[in-house]
Tab-separated table of C-alpha atoms and ligand atoms in Angstrom:
chain	number	residue	atom	x	y	z
A	132	MET	CA	0.083	0.263	0.133
A	133	GLU	CA	1.235	3.491	-0.698
A	134	ASN	CA	2.347	5.544	2.358
A	135	LYS	CA	0.213	7.899	3.829
A	136	THR	CA	1.161	11.582	3.118
A	137	PHE	CA	1.336	14.775	5.634
A	138	TYR	CA	1.295	18.123	4.786
A	139	ILE	CA	2.437	20.591	7.614
A	140	GLU	CA	2.004	24.213	7.334
A	141	THR	CA	4.161	26.657	9.908
A	142	TYR	CA	2.592	30.272	11.882
A	143	GLY	CA	5.270	31.970	14.142
A	144	CYS	CA	9.123	32.016	14.880
A	145	GLN	CA	11.824	30.363	13.907
A	146	MET	CA	11.976	27.873	16.856
A	147	ASN	CA	8.147	26.396	15.151
A	148	VAL	CA	9.872	26.626	11.548
A	149	ASN	CA	12.307	24.038	13.046
A	150	ASP	CA	9.406	22.099	15.471
A	151	SER	CA	8.380	21.252	11.840
A	152	GLU	CA	10.868	19.452	10.408
A	153	VAL	CA	11.472	17.971	13.965
A	154	VAL	CA	7.475	16.630	13.194
A	155	ALA	CA	8.249	15.757	9.826
A	156	ALA	CA	11.228	13.538	10.355
A	157	ILE	CA	9.098	11.895	13.149
A	158	MET	CA	6.627	11.436	11.018
A	159	LYS	CA	8.715	9.842	7.994
A	160	THR	CA	10.211	7.469	10.598
A	161	ALA	CA	7.198	6.379	11.272
A	162	GLY	CA	6.610	6.018	7.779
A	163	TYR	CA	4.491	8.726	6.314
A	164	ARG	CA	5.607	10.219	2.932
A	165	LEU	CA	5.695	14.496	3.060
A	166	THR	CA	3.877	16.662	0.617
A	167	GLU	CA	3.835	20.086	-0.429
A	168	ARG	CA	0.015	19.697	-2.224
A	169	MET	CA	-2.239	20.436	1.027
A	170	THR	CA	-4.848	19.025	-1.908
A	171	GLU	CA	-2.837	14.818	-1.917
A	172	ALA	CA	-2.566	14.723	1.317
A	173	ASP	CA	-4.120	12.491	4.315
A	174	MET	CA	-3.301	14.479	7.416
A	175	ILE	CA	-3.226	18.097	7.936
A	176	PHE	CA	-0.778	19.282	10.499
A	177	ILE	CA	-1.054	23.524	11.467
A	178	ASN	CA	1.948	24.136	13.797
A	179	THR	CA	0.405	27.606	15.512
A	180	CYS	CA	1.558	30.593	17.470
A	181	SER	CA	0.127	31.954	20.412
A	182	ILE	CA	2.545	35.539	20.823
A	183	ARG	CA	-0.201	38.089	19.956
A	184	GLU	CA	-4.224	37.617	19.191
A	185	ASN	CA	-3.613	38.026	15.618
A	186	ALA	CA	-0.995	35.232	14.949
A	187	GLU	CA	-3.886	32.738	16.563
A	188	GLN	CA	-6.885	34.730	13.979
A	189	ARG	CA	-5.057	33.458	11.080
A	190	VAL	CA	-5.104	30.232	11.911
A	191	TRP	CA	-8.524	29.780	13.549
A	192	GLY	CA	-9.199	31.173	9.459
A	193	ARG	CA	-6.988	28.832	7.857
A	194	LEU	CA	-9.150	25.881	9.869
A	195	ASP	CA	-12.046	27.246	7.997
A	196	VAL	CA	-10.233	26.413	4.758
A	197	PHE	CA	-9.146	22.922	6.580
A	198	ARG	CA	-12.812	22.166	6.800
A	199	LEU	CA	-14.253	22.509	3.585
A	200	GLU	CA	-10.649	19.831	2.366
A	201	LYS	CA	-12.745	17.776	4.757
A	202	ARG	CA	-15.722	18.267	2.973
A	203	ARG	CA	-13.719	17.517	-0.472
A	204	ASN	CA	-12.085	14.794	1.052
A	205	PRO	CA	-13.570	13.096	4.555
A	206	GLY	CA	-10.931	11.068	5.594
A	207	LEU	CA	-8.676	13.267	6.055
A	208	LEU	CA	-7.376	14.151	9.827
A	209	VAL	CA	-6.277	17.452	11.317
A	210	GLY	CA	-3.699	18.102	13.682
A	211	VAL	CA	-2.688	21.157	15.701
A	212	LEU	CA	0.171	21.303	16.545
A	213	GLY	CA	2.663	24.245	18.655
A	214	CYS	CA	1.604	26.982	21.405
A	215	MET	CA	-1.854	27.399	20.903
A	216	ALA	CA	-2.355	23.515	20.959
A	217	GLU	CA	-0.782	23.816	24.485
A	218	ARG	CA	-2.737	27.039	25.172
A	219	LEU	CA	-6.268	26.220	23.571
A	220	LYS	CA	-6.244	22.644	24.229
A	221	LYS	CA	-10.437	21.386	24.728
A	222	GLN	CA	-11.306	24.503	22.606
A	223	PHE	CA	-10.060	22.752	19.383
A	224	LEU	CA	-11.446	19.427	20.137
A	225	GLU	CA	-14.445	20.772	20.522
A	226	LYS	CA	-14.290	22.330	17.301
A	227	GLY	CA	-15.597	19.630	15.318
A	228	ILE	CA	-12.926	19.800	12.499
A	229	VAL	CA	-9.418	18.699	14.443
A	230	ASP	CA	-8.430	15.573	15.279
A	231	MET	CA	-5.231	15.852	17.261
A	232	VAL	CA	-3.885	18.576	19.774
A	233	VAL	CA	-0.708	18.196	19.950
A	234	GLY	CA	1.822	20.280	21.915
A	235	PRO	CA	5.326	21.305	22.041
A	236	ASP	CA	7.349	18.851	23.756
A	237	ALA	CA	4.764	16.023	23.174
A	238	TYR	CA	5.972	15.697	18.840
A	239	ARG	CA	7.089	12.109	19.474
A	240	GLU	CA	3.656	10.564	20.759
A	241	LEU	CA	2.134	12.244	17.208
A	242	PRO	CA	2.496	8.857	15.369
A	243	LEU	CA	0.473	7.134	17.909
A	244	LEU	CA	-2.110	10.129	18.234
A	245	VAL	CA	-2.790	9.763	14.303
A	246	ALA	CA	-3.259	5.712	14.865
A	247	GLU	CA	-5.764	6.690	17.347
A	248	ALA	CA	-7.421	9.684	15.185
A	249	GLU	CA	-7.968	6.830	12.877
A	250	ALA	CA	-9.643	4.648	14.601
A	251	GLY	CA	-11.686	6.984	15.316
A	252	GLN	CA	-10.692	8.685	18.595
A	253	LYS	CA	-9.572	12.295	19.329
A	254	GLY	CA	-5.589	12.327	19.825
A	255	ILE	CA	-4.458	14.765	22.463
A	256	ASN	CA	-1.506	15.525	24.335
A	257	VAL	CA	0.035	18.704	25.723
A	258	LEU	CA	1.805	17.771	28.793
A	259	LEU	CA	4.769	20.158	28.763
A	260	SER	CA	8.167	18.593	29.615
A	261	CYS	CA	11.514	19.559	32.153
A	262	GLU	CA	13.847	17.319	29.426
A	263	GLU	CA	12.437	17.030	26.096
A	264	THR	CA	14.570	18.810	23.425
A	265	TYR	CA	14.584	16.195	20.299
A	266	ALA	CA	18.203	16.007	20.812
A	267	ASP	CA	18.613	12.564	18.800
A	268	ILE	CA	16.111	13.658	16.086
A	269	SER	CA	17.595	14.913	12.702
A	270	PRO	CA	15.124	17.612	11.764
A	271	VAL	CA	14.222	16.959	7.637
A	272	ARG	CA	15.586	20.469	6.419
A	273	MET	CA	12.637	22.108	4.435
A	274	ASP	CA	14.236	25.299	3.856
A	275	LYS	CA	15.669	23.837	0.886
A	276	ASN	CA	18.169	26.000	-0.168
A	277	GLY	CA	21.016	23.993	1.172
A	278	VAL	CA	23.208	26.786	2.172
A	279	SER	CA	21.578	27.986	5.834
A	280	ALA	CA	19.689	26.044	8.411
A	281	PHE	CA	18.532	26.050	12.247
A	282	VAL	CA	19.394	23.935	15.376
A	283	SER	CA	17.478	24.327	18.088
A	284	ILE	CA	20.285	24.637	20.806
A	285	MET	CA	17.373	25.221	23.830
A	286	ARG	CA	13.878	25.301	24.539
A	287	GLY	CA	11.098	26.754	26.558
A	288	CYS	CA	11.670	30.416	28.963
A	289	ASN	CA	11.977	31.078	32.307
A	290	ASN	CA	12.406	34.728	31.926
A	291	MET	CA	8.588	35.195	32.622
A	292	CYS	CA	8.415	39.001	30.452
A	293	ALA	CA	4.582	39.734	31.520
A	294	TYR	CA	3.225	40.315	28.340
A	295	CYS	CA	4.870	36.856	27.027
A	296	VAL	CA	2.974	33.690	26.717
A	297	VAL	CA	5.558	31.155	25.682
A	298	PRO	CA	6.328	30.303	29.287
A	299	TYR	CA	3.201	28.849	29.597
A	300	THR	CA	3.222	27.518	26.307
A	301	ARG	CA	6.367	26.210	25.773
A	302	GLY	CA	7.485	25.304	29.404
A	303	ALA	CA	10.538	25.837	31.535
A	304	GLU	CA	13.988	26.193	29.871
A	305	ARG	CA	16.011	23.211	29.254
A	306	SER	CA	19.338	22.918	27.128
A	307	ARG	CA	20.210	20.608	24.720
A	308	HIS	CA	23.409	18.054	25.147
A	309	PRO	CA	26.234	19.792	23.895
A	310	GLU	CA	27.247	16.724	21.766
A	311	SER	CA	24.283	16.263	19.873
A	312	ILE	CA	24.044	19.688	18.814
A	313	LEU	CA	27.845	19.389	17.847
A	314	ARG	CA	27.438	16.025	15.518
A	315	GLU	CA	24.382	17.746	14.223
A	316	ILE	CA	26.131	20.648	12.796
A	317	ARG	CA	29.148	19.102	11.404
A	318	GLU	CA	26.927	16.719	9.331
A	319	LEU	CA	24.796	19.749	8.100
A	320	PHE	CA	28.874	21.165	6.956
A	321	ALA	CA	29.389	17.926	5.348
A	322	GLN	CA	26.096	18.055	3.671
A	323	GLY	CA	27.649	21.639	2.433
A	324	TYR	CA	25.390	23.792	4.461
A	325	ARG	CA	27.569	26.956	5.327
A	326	GLU	CA	25.433	28.772	7.535
A	327	VAL	CA	23.810	27.819	10.596
A	328	THR	CA	21.792	29.701	13.145
A	329	LEU	CA	21.576	28.126	17.254
A	330	LEU	CA	18.428	28.803	17.946
A	331	GLY	CA	16.490	28.840	21.429
A	332	GLN	CA	13.701	31.183	23.147
A	333	ASN	CA	16.531	32.959	25.322
A	334	VAL	CA	19.712	30.948	23.513
A	335	ASN	CA	22.902	32.685	25.203
A	336	SER	CA	21.047	31.693	28.771
A	337	TYR	CA	22.424	27.916	27.209
A	338	SER	CA	23.679	26.019	30.010
A	339	TRP	CA	24.815	22.372	30.058
A	340	ALA	CA	26.205	20.834	33.337
A	341	SER	CA	26.222	16.968	33.367
A	342	ASP	CA	28.295	14.071	32.496
A	343	ALA	CA	31.598	15.658	33.477
A	344	VAL	CA	30.770	18.754	30.578
A	345	ASN	CA	29.978	22.312	32.012
A	346	LEU	CA	29.324	24.706	29.065
A	347	ASN	CA	27.794	27.923	28.644
A	348	PHE	CA	26.422	30.027	25.864
A	349	ALA	CA	29.781	31.335	24.724
A	350	GLN	CA	32.174	28.104	25.572
A	351	LEU	CA	29.295	26.247	23.142
A	352	LEU	CA	29.498	28.463	20.423
A	353	GLU	CA	33.040	28.698	20.182
A	354	GLN	CA	32.983	24.839	19.873
A	355	VAL	CA	30.253	25.366	16.605
A	356	ALA	CA	33.101	28.286	15.560
A	357	GLN	CA	35.727	25.746	15.777
A	358	ILE	CA	33.965	22.921	13.769
A	359	ASN	CA	35.212	25.394	9.801
A	360	PRO	CA	36.035	28.209	9.273
A	361	LEU	CA	33.775	28.490	6.343
A	362	LEU	CA	30.896	27.691	7.900
A	363	ARG	CA	28.838	30.954	9.233
A	364	VAL	CA	27.537	31.030	12.798
A	365	ARG	CA	24.534	32.881	14.114
A	366	PHE	CA	22.191	32.922	16.874
A	367	ALA	CA	19.028	33.911	17.845
A	368	THR	CA	17.296	35.177	19.821
A	369	SER	CA	19.735	36.781	23.049
A	370	HIS	CA	18.491	38.437	26.105
A	371	PRO	CA	20.311	41.469	27.123
A	372	LYS	CA	20.735	40.145	31.197
A	373	ASP	CA	23.042	37.076	29.109
A	374	MET	CA	24.865	39.310	26.824
A	375	SER	CA	28.155	38.760	28.849
A	376	ASP	CA	31.302	40.046	27.878
A	377	GLU	CA	32.334	36.484	27.836
A	378	LEU	CA	29.920	35.919	24.726
A	379	LEU	CA	31.420	39.335	22.803
A	380	PHE	CA	35.161	38.601	23.395
A	381	THR	CA	34.444	34.670	22.046
A	382	MET	CA	32.716	36.533	19.060
A	383	ALA	CA	35.747	38.978	18.177
A	384	LYS	CA	37.953	35.551	18.338
A	385	TYR	CA	36.034	34.187	15.607
A	386	PRO	CA	35.864	36.191	12.413
A	387	ASN	CA	32.792	33.032	10.919
A	388	ILE	CA	30.561	33.992	14.326
A	389	CYS	CA	28.634	36.710	12.081
A	390	ARG	CA	29.109	40.148	13.495
A	391	HIS	CA	25.047	40.568	14.081
A	392	ILE	CA	23.551	40.649	17.351
A	393	HIS	CA	19.382	40.424	17.900
A	394	LEU	CA	18.887	42.065	20.908
A	395	PRO	CA	15.407	42.817	21.991
A	396	VAL	CA	14.863	45.908	23.864
A	397	GLN	CA	10.750	46.119	24.031
A	398	SER	CA	10.994	49.779	25.173
A	399	GLY	CA	13.252	52.584	26.019
A	400	SER	CA	11.457	53.158	29.449
A	401	THR	CA	13.308	51.935	32.542
A	402	ARG	CA	9.417	52.175	34.027
A	403	MET	CA	8.221	50.443	31.032
A	404	LEU	CA	10.740	47.908	31.214
A	405	GLU	CA	10.426	47.064	34.861
A	406	LEU	CA	6.860	46.440	34.540
A	407	MET	CA	7.160	44.462	31.765
A	408	ASN	CA	9.723	42.384	33.797
A	409	ARG	CA	12.422	42.414	31.526
A	410	LYS	CA	15.718	42.417	34.419
A	411	TYR	CA	17.667	45.621	33.013
A	412	THR	CA	17.073	49.513	32.752
A	413	ARG	CA	17.265	51.594	29.698
A	414	GLU	CA	20.908	52.231	30.960
A	415	ILE	CA	21.357	48.799	31.179
A	416	TYR	CA	20.403	47.923	27.764
A	417	LEU	CA	22.758	51.140	26.517
A	418	GLU	CA	25.775	49.950	28.554
A	419	ARG	CA	25.319	46.656	26.547
A	420	ILE	CA	24.850	48.541	22.819
A	421	ALA	CA	28.445	49.907	24.100
A	422	LYS	CA	30.382	47.434	25.662
A	423	ILE	CA	29.264	45.241	21.563
A	424	ARG	CA	30.142	48.615	19.462
A	425	GLU	CA	33.588	48.566	21.753
A	426	ILE	CA	34.181	45.144	21.594
A	427	LEU	CA	32.768	44.230	17.688
A	428	PRO	CA	32.444	47.489	16.362
A	429	ASP	CA	31.365	46.237	12.854
A	430	THR	CA	28.425	44.466	14.080
A	431	ALA	CA	24.603	45.432	13.557
A	432	ILE	CA	22.157	45.118	16.290
A	433	SER	CA	18.723	44.182	15.689
A	434	THR	CA	15.793	44.290	17.940
A	435	ASP	CA	11.728	43.793	19.279
A	436	ILE	CA	10.109	46.415	20.458
A	437	ILE	CA	6.097	46.944	21.605
A	438	ALA	CA	4.081	50.118	21.391
A	439	GLY	CA	1.678	50.497	24.043
A	440	PHE	CA	2.290	48.313	26.790
A	441	CYS	CA	-0.111	48.645	29.882
A	442	THR	CA	0.148	52.197	31.301
A	443	GLU	CA	2.214	53.486	28.954
A	444	SER	CA	2.500	57.085	28.829
A	445	LEU	CA	3.565	59.850	26.198
A	446	ASP	CA	7.005	59.952	27.934
A	447	ASP	CA	7.295	56.238	27.905
A	448	HIS	CA	6.867	56.193	24.128
A	449	ASN	CA	8.951	59.154	23.806
A	450	ASP	CA	11.669	57.239	25.859
A	451	THR	CA	11.688	54.437	23.407
A	452	LEU	CA	11.957	57.235	20.419
A	453	SER	CA	15.150	58.862	22.009
A	454	LEU	CA	16.183	55.349	22.171
A	455	MET	CA	16.119	54.123	18.816
A	456	LYS	CA	17.897	56.944	18.248
A	457	GLU	CA	21.024	56.398	20.497
A	458	VAL	CA	20.956	52.832	19.460
A	459	GLY	CA	20.784	53.617	15.442
A	460	PHE	CA	18.971	49.728	14.956
A	461	ASP	CA	19.616	48.202	11.991
A	462	GLN	CA	16.972	45.878	11.895
A	463	ALA	CA	13.595	46.070	13.783
A	464	PHE	CA	10.778	43.819	14.601
A	465	MET	CA	7.687	46.263	15.703
A	466	PHE	CA	4.324	45.655	17.434
A	467	GLN	CA	1.372	46.644	19.108
A	468	TYR	CA	1.279	45.154	22.128
A	469	SER	CA	-1.385	41.935	22.308
A	470	GLU	CA	-2.921	40.918	26.442
A	471	ARG	CA	-2.015	37.208	26.354
A	472	PRO	CA	-4.444	35.261	28.354
A	473	ASN	CA	-3.223	34.183	32.059
A	474	THR	CA	0.085	36.480	31.442
A	475	LYS	CA	1.442	38.021	34.176
A	476	ALA	CA	0.416	41.530	32.433
A	477	ALA	CA	-2.836	39.874	31.682
A	478	ARG	CA	-3.574	39.294	35.480
A	479	HIS	CA	-2.093	42.158	37.216
A	480	LEU	CA	-2.017	44.965	34.842
A	481	LYS	CA	-4.669	47.088	33.192
A	482	ASP	CA	-4.425	46.992	29.104
A	483	ASP	CA	-5.526	50.681	29.009
A	484	VAL	CA	-3.977	52.027	26.310
A	485	PRO	CA	-6.437	52.887	23.959
A	486	PRO	CA	-6.345	50.877	20.451
A	487	GLU	CA	-5.942	53.387	18.440
A	488	GLU	CA	-3.160	55.138	20.449
A	489	LYS	CA	-1.227	51.878	20.342
A	490	THR	CA	-1.606	52.316	16.567
A	491	ARG	CA	-0.177	55.554	16.216
A	492	CYS	CA	2.756	55.031	18.589
A	493	LEU	CA	3.698	51.833	16.857
A	494	ASN	CA	3.530	54.046	13.098
A	495	GLU	CA	5.078	56.330	14.309
A	496	ILE	CA	8.294	54.221	15.823
A	497	ILE	CA	7.887	52.363	12.561
A	498	ALA	CA	8.460	55.560	10.870
A	499	LEU	CA	11.299	56.302	12.931
A	500	HIS	CA	13.180	52.753	12.586
A	501	ASN	CA	12.611	53.514	8.161
A	502	LYS	CA	14.800	56.814	8.369
A	503	LEU	CA	17.300	55.152	10.576
A	504	SER	CA	17.221	51.950	8.759
A	505	LEU	CA	18.064	53.656	5.793
A	506	GLN	CA	21.156	55.565	7.306
A	507	ALA	CA	22.191	52.604	8.727
A	508	ASN	CA	22.263	51.389	5.050
A	509	LYS	CA	23.941	54.144	3.615
A	510	LYS	CA	26.868	53.672	5.598
A	511	GLU	CA	27.369	50.652	3.907
A	512	ILE	CA	27.758	52.467	0.425
A	513	GLY	CA	31.126	52.017	-0.823
A	514	GLN	CA	32.007	49.172	1.227
A	515	GLN	CA	33.295	45.264	0.483
A	516	ARG	CA	31.236	43.172	2.074
A	517	GLU	CA	31.760	39.097	2.216
A	518	VAL	CA	28.430	37.859	0.931
A	519	LEU	CA	27.268	34.398	1.269
A	520	VAL	CA	24.678	33.138	-2.216
A	521	GLU	CA	21.456	31.733	-0.744
A	522	GLY	CA	19.107	31.995	-3.881
A	523	LEU	CA	18.224	33.951	-7.270
A	524	SER	CA	16.806	37.398	-6.797
A	525	LYS	CA	13.074	37.371	-6.323
A	526	ARG	CA	13.088	40.306	-8.878
A	527	SER	CA	15.483	39.241	-11.509
A	528	ASP	CA	17.127	35.726	-12.564
A	529	GLU	CA	20.078	37.322	-13.695
A	530	ALA	CA	20.561	38.430	-9.578
A	531	LEU	CA	21.777	36.578	-6.875
A	532	PHE	CA	20.993	37.069	-3.207
A	533	GLY	CA	23.015	36.459	-0.170
A	534	ARG	CA	23.544	37.794	3.193
A	535	THR	CA	26.945	39.620	4.932
A	536	SER	CA	28.432	39.132	8.420
A	537	GLN	CA	25.890	41.698	9.475
A	538	ASN	CA	22.543	39.661	7.911
A	539	LYS	CA	22.125	42.594	5.464
A	540	VAL	CA	20.690	41.065	2.454
A	541	VAL	CA	22.440	42.294	-0.706
A	542	ILE	CA	21.479	41.759	-4.349
A	543	PHE	CA	24.432	41.730	-6.931
A	544	PRO	CA	24.966	40.566	-10.940
A	545	LYS	CA	24.942	36.353	-11.650
A	546	LYS	CA	27.948	36.291	-13.496
A	547	ASP	CA	29.154	32.644	-12.537
A	548	TYR	CA	28.375	32.814	-9.006
A	549	ARG	CA	26.740	29.461	-7.469
A	550	ILE	CA	24.491	29.269	-4.177
A	551	GLY	CA	26.931	28.564	-1.305
A	552	ASP	CA	29.783	30.518	-2.679
A	553	TYR	CA	31.340	33.295	-0.768
A	554	VAL	CA	30.948	36.347	-2.655
A	555	GLN	CA	33.604	39.297	-2.305
A	556	VAL	CA	30.823	42.668	-2.821
A	557	ARG	CA	31.216	46.195	-3.483
A	558	ILE	CA	28.158	47.722	-2.080
A	559	GLU	CA	27.125	50.483	-4.624
A	560	ARG	CA	23.163	51.312	-3.598
A	561	CYS	CA	20.988	50.784	-0.903
A	562	SER	CA	16.803	51.191	0.074
A	563	SER	CA	15.930	50.541	4.108
A	564	ALA	CA	15.491	46.977	3.681
A	565	THR	CA	18.085	45.601	0.616
A	566	LEU	CA	22.191	46.276	-0.263
A	567	PHE	CA	22.755	46.320	-4.149
A	568	GLY	CA	26.345	45.166	-5.091
A	569	VAL	CA	29.225	44.213	-7.659
A	570	PRO	CA	31.124	41.133	-7.285
A	571	LEU	CA	34.888	42.206	-6.629
A	572	ASP	CA	36.300	38.975	-8.722
B	169	5AD	N1	1.893	41.670	22.425
B	169	5AD	C1	2.851	42.544	21.446
B	169	5AD	N2	4.080	41.717	21.563
B	169	5AD	C2	4.768	40.838	21.792
B	169	5AD	N3	5.907	40.023	21.825
B	169	5AD	C3	6.030	39.238	22.618
B	169	5AD	N4	4.208	38.947	23.378
B	169	5AD	C4	3.479	40.109	22.586
B	169	5AD	C5	2.998	40.779	22.420
B	169	5AD	N5	1.414	39.895	24.203
B	169	5AD	C6	7.046	40.328	20.764
B	169	5AD	C7	7.996	41.053	21.186
B	169	5AD	C8	9.035	39.370	21.713
B	169	5AD	C9	8.624	39.158	19.820
B	169	5AD	C10	8.956	37.730	19.715
B	169	5AD	O1	6.931	39.784	20.449
B	169	5AD	O2	9.276	42.006	21.350
B	169	5AD	O3	10.302	39.632	21.720
B	170	SF4	FE1	4.608	32.007	18.255
B	170	SF4	FE2	6.444	32.537	20.387
B	170	SF4	FE3	4.879	30.102	20.315
B	170	SF4	FE4	7.162	30.698	18.554
B	170	SF4	S1	7.512	30.016	21.063
B	170	SF4	S2	5.152	29.965	17.888
B	170	SF4	S3	6.602	32.986	18.821
B	170	SF4	S4	3.959	32.039	20.315
């Protein structure tokens, strides 16, 4: 008999993308076949995100589409995975069309739950674990450029930022065995990959202490960097409280550790940061930025910003704008605050900034960022940068795109270069999001 097929759709963060690759590996090992076409699938998995309300709305919308698909193909099974599965459990099972609800720590159980669902029983497992890291599972790479891959090195989060649902959906922080990380990356390099991004909700608090091995994040990063100088190493997401000098000095020692740090600030107001339970002040954040600039002068810095958190005043908002100007972020992900049920903020603080005010502040933040990132990109003009080629430019078959160590996208003429090559490029012009250049050799 033909193997049954599964189709998987992913929403949310890069960790979720990597989790879908783990799910694909588990299902393939159990004898199922991955398909890219929903219409030929025997089961559909949707890997979900709860970070903001609109992320959840999108998933409910997709479930309506799957309902129609089920009408066409009555044997079709639908499974909800990930953060929303964890958060909403029963609500999904009550919704007729969902057959399986599987939380982020229960993916090993999927084949069993599929069998249950095939037998007409609803399959559910949303138990969170203190240990699961899927260390022994080699993810099925779905990104397909064959050059850059994501490697999860820790799961969960203990930070308890007041606004954030992640500690509730993904559970407690735990680090993956360093040997399994290094093995996976060595294999990726041998397969031709030239860039890995070490992933974790709080990646720089990685810590391994057992089997007579003691390793913090800086030490792990060093070992990864030593695998091969031709392998670029990135990491995300870092928390400012764990951005140690040791980590910066390790980066400085290895040119193949990329000169880019994603360091979410969330707000420029110390009062807001305290309410958010971020564990640093505006001054401490700025001091870390100064240290990065001192030890790693050529490093791009990106951030996340939330507009309109509980009780935010115009003064607080202006503090965010002034901090943005002071730092000059190269890239920023900017959001309106969205209250998530059961978080610290939902339980203890009032979501009292009117929606139109949140939108106004967010728009102001975005407008300022566009101006600042254009300025930052203009400084690149005339520079020579090493670009790792990732693929053809979306706009033209005659151009390639890749990234600099600073994580900036560069478009340049194709010539004879191939995906996976390192090319020296001189930057000639830019927009606020992209650099354009010419190869030097
Ligand atoms: N509302 C808006 N943005 C949020 N983020 C996390 N939780 C919320 C929320 N409730 C943002 C933060 C985080 C990024 C991944 O998402 O900026 O760094
Ligand atoms: Fe979304 Fe956060 Fe879950 Fe990632 S960990 S899927 S961003 S809620």
